[in-house]
């Protein structure tokens, strides 16, 4: 199973809920599964190596991602899904996840 985890970043810190999602993804995928993490931020390189437990980090950099922007994050999620074709996408139960989840599922 291939799982894509959306990594939330608040004030240049990876949200704890994103780390929890990575751990849950690992349990769901098992030893044979693949876990990808999506980091969409204006300066994503600063987060390289900070996300343990993933097999791949998908990096998207854009100035529009400097502050939380649900429309821009949705574009990034769609691009990552189209490129990697995961079987499951995990979003945190946060205000950002509540913005992105319904919008993503409606497409």
mmCIF file with all atom_site columns, C-alpha atoms in Angstrom:
data_model
loop_
_atom_site.group_PDB
_atom_site.id
_atom_site.type_symbol
_atom_site.label_atom_id
_atom_site.label_alt_id
_atom_site.label_comp_id
_atom_site.label_asym_id
_atom_site.label_entity_id
_atom_site.label_seq_id
_atom_site.pdbx_PDB_ins_code
_atom_site.Cartn_x
_atom_site.Cartn_y
_atom_site.Cartn_z
_atom_site.occupancy
_atom_site.B_iso_or_equiv
_atom_site.pdbx_formal_charge
_atom_site.auth_seq_id
_atom_site.auth_comp_id
_atom_site.auth_asym_id
_atom_site.auth_atom_id
_atom_site.pdbx_PDB_model_num
ATOM 1   C CA . UNK A 1 1   ? 0.000   0.000  0.000  1.00 0.00 ? 1   UNK A CA 1
ATOM 2   C CA . UNK A 1 2   ? 1.223   3.500  -0.854 1.00 0.00 ? 2   UNK A CA 1
ATOM 3   C CA . UNK A 1 3   ? 0.161   6.275  1.543  1.00 0.00 ? 3   UNK A CA 1
ATOM 4   C CA . UNK A 1 4   ? 0.662   10.020 1.093  1.00 0.00 ? 4   UNK A CA 1
ATOM 5   C CA . UNK A 1 5   ? 0.758   12.113 4.275  1.00 0.00 ? 5   UNK A CA 1
ATOM 6   C CA . UNK A 1 6   ? 0.137   15.854 4.080  1.00 0.00 ? 6   UNK A CA 1
ATOM 7   C CA . UNK A 1 7   ? 2.639   17.574 6.385  1.00 0.00 ? 7   UNK A CA 1
ATOM 8   C CA . UNK A 1 8   ? 1.302   20.682 8.103  1.00 0.00 ? 8   UNK A CA 1
ATOM 9   C CA . UNK A 1 9   ? 3.735   23.433 8.989  1.00 0.00 ? 9   UNK A CA 1
ATOM 10  C CA . UNK A 1 10  ? 2.829   26.191 11.437 1.00 0.00 ? 10  UNK A CA 1
ATOM 11  C CA . UNK A 1 11  ? 5.216   29.074 12.077 1.00 0.00 ? 11  UNK A CA 1
ATOM 12  C CA . UNK A 1 12  ? 8.035   27.097 10.436 1.00 0.00 ? 12  UNK A CA 1
ATOM 13  C CA . UNK A 1 13  ? 7.529   24.065 12.695 1.00 0.00 ? 13  UNK A CA 1
ATOM 14  C CA . UNK A 1 14  ? 6.195   20.691 11.587 1.00 0.00 ? 14  UNK A CA 1
ATOM 15  C CA . UNK A 1 15  ? 2.916   20.064 13.401 1.00 0.00 ? 15  UNK A CA 1
ATOM 16  C CA . UNK A 1 16  ? 2.848   17.228 15.908 1.00 0.00 ? 16  UNK A CA 1
ATOM 17  C CA . UNK A 1 17  ? -0.301  15.910 14.250 1.00 0.00 ? 17  UNK A CA 1
ATOM 18  C CA . UNK A 1 18  ? 1.697   15.374 11.051 1.00 0.00 ? 18  UNK A CA 1
ATOM 19  C CA . UNK A 1 19  ? 4.220   13.229 12.922 1.00 0.00 ? 19  UNK A CA 1
ATOM 20  C CA . UNK A 1 20  ? 1.337   11.224 14.380 1.00 0.00 ? 20  UNK A CA 1
ATOM 21  C CA . UNK A 1 21  ? -0.055  10.691 10.880 1.00 0.00 ? 21  UNK A CA 1
ATOM 22  C CA . UNK A 1 22  ? 3.297   9.367  9.676  1.00 0.00 ? 22  UNK A CA 1
ATOM 23  C CA . UNK A 1 23  ? 3.323   6.856  12.535 1.00 0.00 ? 23  UNK A CA 1
ATOM 24  C CA . UNK A 1 24  ? -0.248  5.807  11.745 1.00 0.00 ? 24  UNK A CA 1
ATOM 25  C CA . UNK A 1 25  ? 0.614   5.513  8.055  1.00 0.00 ? 25  UNK A CA 1
ATOM 26  C CA . UNK A 1 26  ? 3.511   3.185  8.886  1.00 0.00 ? 26  UNK A CA 1
ATOM 27  C CA . UNK A 1 27  ? 1.186   0.935  10.869 1.00 0.00 ? 27  UNK A CA 1
ATOM 28  C CA . UNK A 1 28  ? -1.374  0.897  8.059  1.00 0.00 ? 28  UNK A CA 1
ATOM 29  C CA . UNK A 1 29  ? 1.167   0.286  5.308  1.00 0.00 ? 29  UNK A CA 1
ATOM 30  C CA . UNK A 1 30  ? 3.151   -2.383 7.151  1.00 0.00 ? 30  UNK A CA 1
ATOM 31  C CA . UNK A 1 31  ? 6.704   -3.298 6.269  1.00 0.00 ? 31  UNK A CA 1
ATOM 32  C CA . UNK A 1 32  ? 5.989   -3.692 2.553  1.00 0.00 ? 32  UNK A CA 1
ATOM 33  C CA . UNK A 1 33  ? 4.149   -0.381 2.128  1.00 0.00 ? 33  UNK A CA 1
ATOM 34  C CA . UNK A 1 34  ? 5.476   2.967  0.971  1.00 0.00 ? 34  UNK A CA 1
ATOM 35  C CA . UNK A 1 35  ? 4.977   6.203  2.886  1.00 0.00 ? 35  UNK A CA 1
ATOM 36  C CA . UNK A 1 36  ? 5.355   9.550  1.117  1.00 0.00 ? 36  UNK A CA 1
ATOM 37  C CA . UNK A 1 37  ? 5.251   12.898 2.898  1.00 0.00 ? 37  UNK A CA 1
ATOM 38  C CA . UNK A 1 38  ? 4.170   16.061 1.110  1.00 0.00 ? 38  UNK A CA 1
ATOM 39  C CA . UNK A 1 39  ? 5.974   19.210 2.257  1.00 0.00 ? 39  UNK A CA 1
ATOM 40  C CA . UNK A 1 40  ? 4.507   22.235 0.477  1.00 0.00 ? 40  UNK A CA 1
ATOM 41  C CA . UNK A 1 41  ? 6.066   25.447 1.764  1.00 0.00 ? 41  UNK A CA 1
ATOM 42  C CA . UNK A 1 42  ? 7.822   28.600 0.605  1.00 0.00 ? 42  UNK A CA 1
ATOM 43  C CA . UNK A 1 43  ? 11.129  27.227 1.991  1.00 0.00 ? 43  UNK A CA 1
ATOM 44  C CA . UNK A 1 44  ? 10.685  23.441 2.141  1.00 0.00 ? 44  UNK A CA 1
ATOM 45  C CA . UNK A 1 45  ? 14.413  22.657 2.203  1.00 0.00 ? 45  UNK A CA 1
ATOM 46  C CA . UNK A 1 46  ? 14.550  23.745 5.846  1.00 0.00 ? 46  UNK A CA 1
ATOM 47  C CA . UNK A 1 47  ? 12.455  20.666 6.713  1.00 0.00 ? 47  UNK A CA 1
ATOM 48  C CA . UNK A 1 48  ? 14.585  18.060 4.928  1.00 0.00 ? 48  UNK A CA 1
ATOM 49  C CA . UNK A 1 49  ? 15.564  15.310 7.312  1.00 0.00 ? 49  UNK A CA 1
ATOM 50  C CA . UNK A 1 50  ? 13.017  16.381 9.940  1.00 0.00 ? 50  UNK A CA 1
ATOM 51  C CA . UNK A 1 51  ? 10.376  13.841 8.981  1.00 0.00 ? 51  UNK A CA 1
ATOM 52  C CA . UNK A 1 52  ? 11.296  10.366 10.121 1.00 0.00 ? 52  UNK A CA 1
ATOM 53  C CA . UNK A 1 53  ? 9.570   7.163  9.123  1.00 0.00 ? 53  UNK A CA 1
ATOM 54  C CA . UNK A 1 54  ? 8.854   8.063  5.502  1.00 0.00 ? 54  UNK A CA 1
ATOM 55  C CA . UNK A 1 55  ? 10.242  6.446  2.384  1.00 0.00 ? 55  UNK A CA 1
ATOM 56  C CA . UNK A 1 56  ? 9.966   9.552  0.231  1.00 0.00 ? 56  UNK A CA 1
ATOM 57  C CA . UNK A 1 57  ? 9.470   13.278 0.743  1.00 0.00 ? 57  UNK A CA 1
ATOM 58  C CA . UNK A 1 58  ? 7.646   15.153 -1.993 1.00 0.00 ? 58  UNK A CA 1
ATOM 59  C CA . UNK A 1 59  ? 8.825   18.777 -1.939 1.00 0.00 ? 59  UNK A CA 1
ATOM 60  C CA . UNK A 1 60  ? 6.850   21.629 -3.472 1.00 0.00 ? 60  UNK A CA 1
ATOM 61  C CA . UNK A 1 61  ? 8.208   25.153 -3.159 1.00 0.00 ? 61  UNK A CA 1
ATOM 62  C CA . UNK A 1 62  ? 6.251   28.288 -3.947 1.00 0.00 ? 62  UNK A CA 1
ATOM 63  C CA . UNK A 1 63  ? 6.145   31.794 -2.500 1.00 0.00 ? 63  UNK A CA 1
ATOM 64  C CA . UNK A 1 64  ? 2.341   31.503 -2.227 1.00 0.00 ? 64  UNK A CA 1
ATOM 65  C CA . UNK A 1 65  ? 2.918   28.874 0.491  1.00 0.00 ? 65  UNK A CA 1
ATOM 66  C CA . UNK A 1 66  ? 4.685   31.261 2.912  1.00 0.00 ? 66  UNK A CA 1
ATOM 67  C CA . UNK A 1 67  ? 1.443   31.593 4.892  1.00 0.00 ? 67  UNK A CA 1
ATOM 68  C CA . UNK A 1 68  ? -1.334  29.027 5.083  1.00 0.00 ? 68  UNK A CA 1
ATOM 69  C CA . UNK A 1 69  ? -3.280  29.209 1.848  1.00 0.00 ? 69  UNK A CA 1
ATOM 70  C CA . UNK A 1 70  ? -5.852  26.416 1.404  1.00 0.00 ? 70  UNK A CA 1
ATOM 71  C CA . UNK A 1 71  ? -6.193  26.955 -2.332 1.00 0.00 ? 71  UNK A CA 1
ATOM 72  C CA . UNK A 1 72  ? -2.447  26.711 -2.882 1.00 0.00 ? 72  UNK A CA 1
ATOM 73  C CA . UNK A 1 73  ? -2.159  23.689 -0.579 1.00 0.00 ? 73  UNK A CA 1
ATOM 74  C CA . UNK A 1 74  ? -4.975  21.985 -2.503 1.00 0.00 ? 74  UNK A CA 1
ATOM 75  C CA . UNK A 1 75  ? -3.131  22.533 -5.797 1.00 0.00 ? 75  UNK A CA 1
ATOM 76  C CA . UNK A 1 76  ? -0.019  20.973 -4.231 1.00 0.00 ? 76  UNK A CA 1
ATOM 77  C CA . UNK A 1 77  ? -1.977  17.992 -2.902 1.00 0.00 ? 77  UNK A CA 1
ATOM 78  C CA . UNK A 1 78  ? -3.548  17.382 -6.295 1.00 0.00 ? 78  UNK A CA 1
ATOM 79  C CA . UNK A 1 79  ? -0.146  17.547 -7.985 1.00 0.00 ? 79  UNK A CA 1
ATOM 80  C CA . UNK A 1 80  ? 1.387   15.109 -5.486 1.00 0.00 ? 80  UNK A CA 1
ATOM 81  C CA . UNK A 1 81  ? -1.533  12.706 -5.855 1.00 0.00 ? 81  UNK A CA 1
ATOM 82  C CA . UNK A 1 82  ? -1.366  12.852 -9.652 1.00 0.00 ? 82  UNK A CA 1
ATOM 83  C CA . UNK A 1 83  ? 2.387   12.224 -9.624 1.00 0.00 ? 83  UNK A CA 1
ATOM 84  C CA . UNK A 1 84  ? 2.598   9.472  -7.011 1.00 0.00 ? 84  UNK A CA 1
ATOM 85  C CA . UNK A 1 85  ? -0.854  7.862  -7.266 1.00 0.00 ? 85  UNK A CA 1
ATOM 86  C CA . UNK A 1 86  ? -1.185  6.820  -3.605 1.00 0.00 ? 86  UNK A CA 1
ATOM 87  C CA . UNK A 1 87  ? -3.889  4.425  -2.495 1.00 0.00 ? 87  UNK A CA 1
ATOM 88  C CA . UNK A 1 88  ? -4.587  6.510  0.609  1.00 0.00 ? 88  UNK A CA 1
ATOM 89  C CA . UNK A 1 89  ? -4.075  10.176 1.539  1.00 0.00 ? 89  UNK A CA 1
ATOM 90  C CA . UNK A 1 90  ? -3.911  11.152 5.209  1.00 0.00 ? 90  UNK A CA 1
ATOM 91  C CA . UNK A 1 91  ? -4.761  14.646 6.454  1.00 0.00 ? 91  UNK A CA 1
ATOM 92  C CA . UNK A 1 92  ? -4.781  15.724 10.095 1.00 0.00 ? 92  UNK A CA 1
ATOM 93  C CA . UNK A 1 93  ? -8.008  16.437 11.956 1.00 0.00 ? 93  UNK A CA 1
ATOM 94  C CA . UNK A 1 94  ? -7.128  20.132 12.197 1.00 0.00 ? 94  UNK A CA 1
ATOM 95  C CA . UNK A 1 95  ? -8.553  23.296 10.693 1.00 0.00 ? 95  UNK A CA 1
ATOM 96  C CA . UNK A 1 96  ? -6.225  22.841 7.699  1.00 0.00 ? 96  UNK A CA 1
ATOM 97  C CA . UNK A 1 97  ? -7.261  19.218 7.289  1.00 0.00 ? 97  UNK A CA 1
ATOM 98  C CA . UNK A 1 98  ? -10.897 20.254 7.524  1.00 0.00 ? 98  UNK A CA 1
ATOM 99  C CA . UNK A 1 99  ? -10.283 22.795 4.754  1.00 0.00 ? 99  UNK A CA 1
ATOM 100 C CA . UNK A 1 100 ? -8.424  20.401 2.478  1.00 0.00 ? 100 UNK A CA 1
ATOM 101 C CA . UNK A 1 101 ? -10.189 17.067 3.042  1.00 0.00 ? 101 UNK A CA 1
ATOM 102 C CA . UNK A 1 102 ? -13.660 18.010 1.795  1.00 0.00 ? 102 UNK A CA 1
ATOM 103 C CA . UNK A 1 103 ? -12.230 20.066 -1.080 1.00 0.00 ? 103 UNK A CA 1
ATOM 104 C CA . UNK A 1 104 ? -10.007 17.166 -2.122 1.00 0.00 ? 104 UNK A CA 1
ATOM 105 C CA . UNK A 1 105 ? -12.780 14.597 -1.935 1.00 0.00 ? 105 UNK A CA 1
ATOM 106 C CA . UNK A 1 106 ? -15.147 16.783 -3.959 1.00 0.00 ? 106 UNK A CA 1
ATOM 107 C CA . UNK A 1 107 ? -12.829 16.702 -6.962 1.00 0.00 ? 107 UNK A CA 1
#
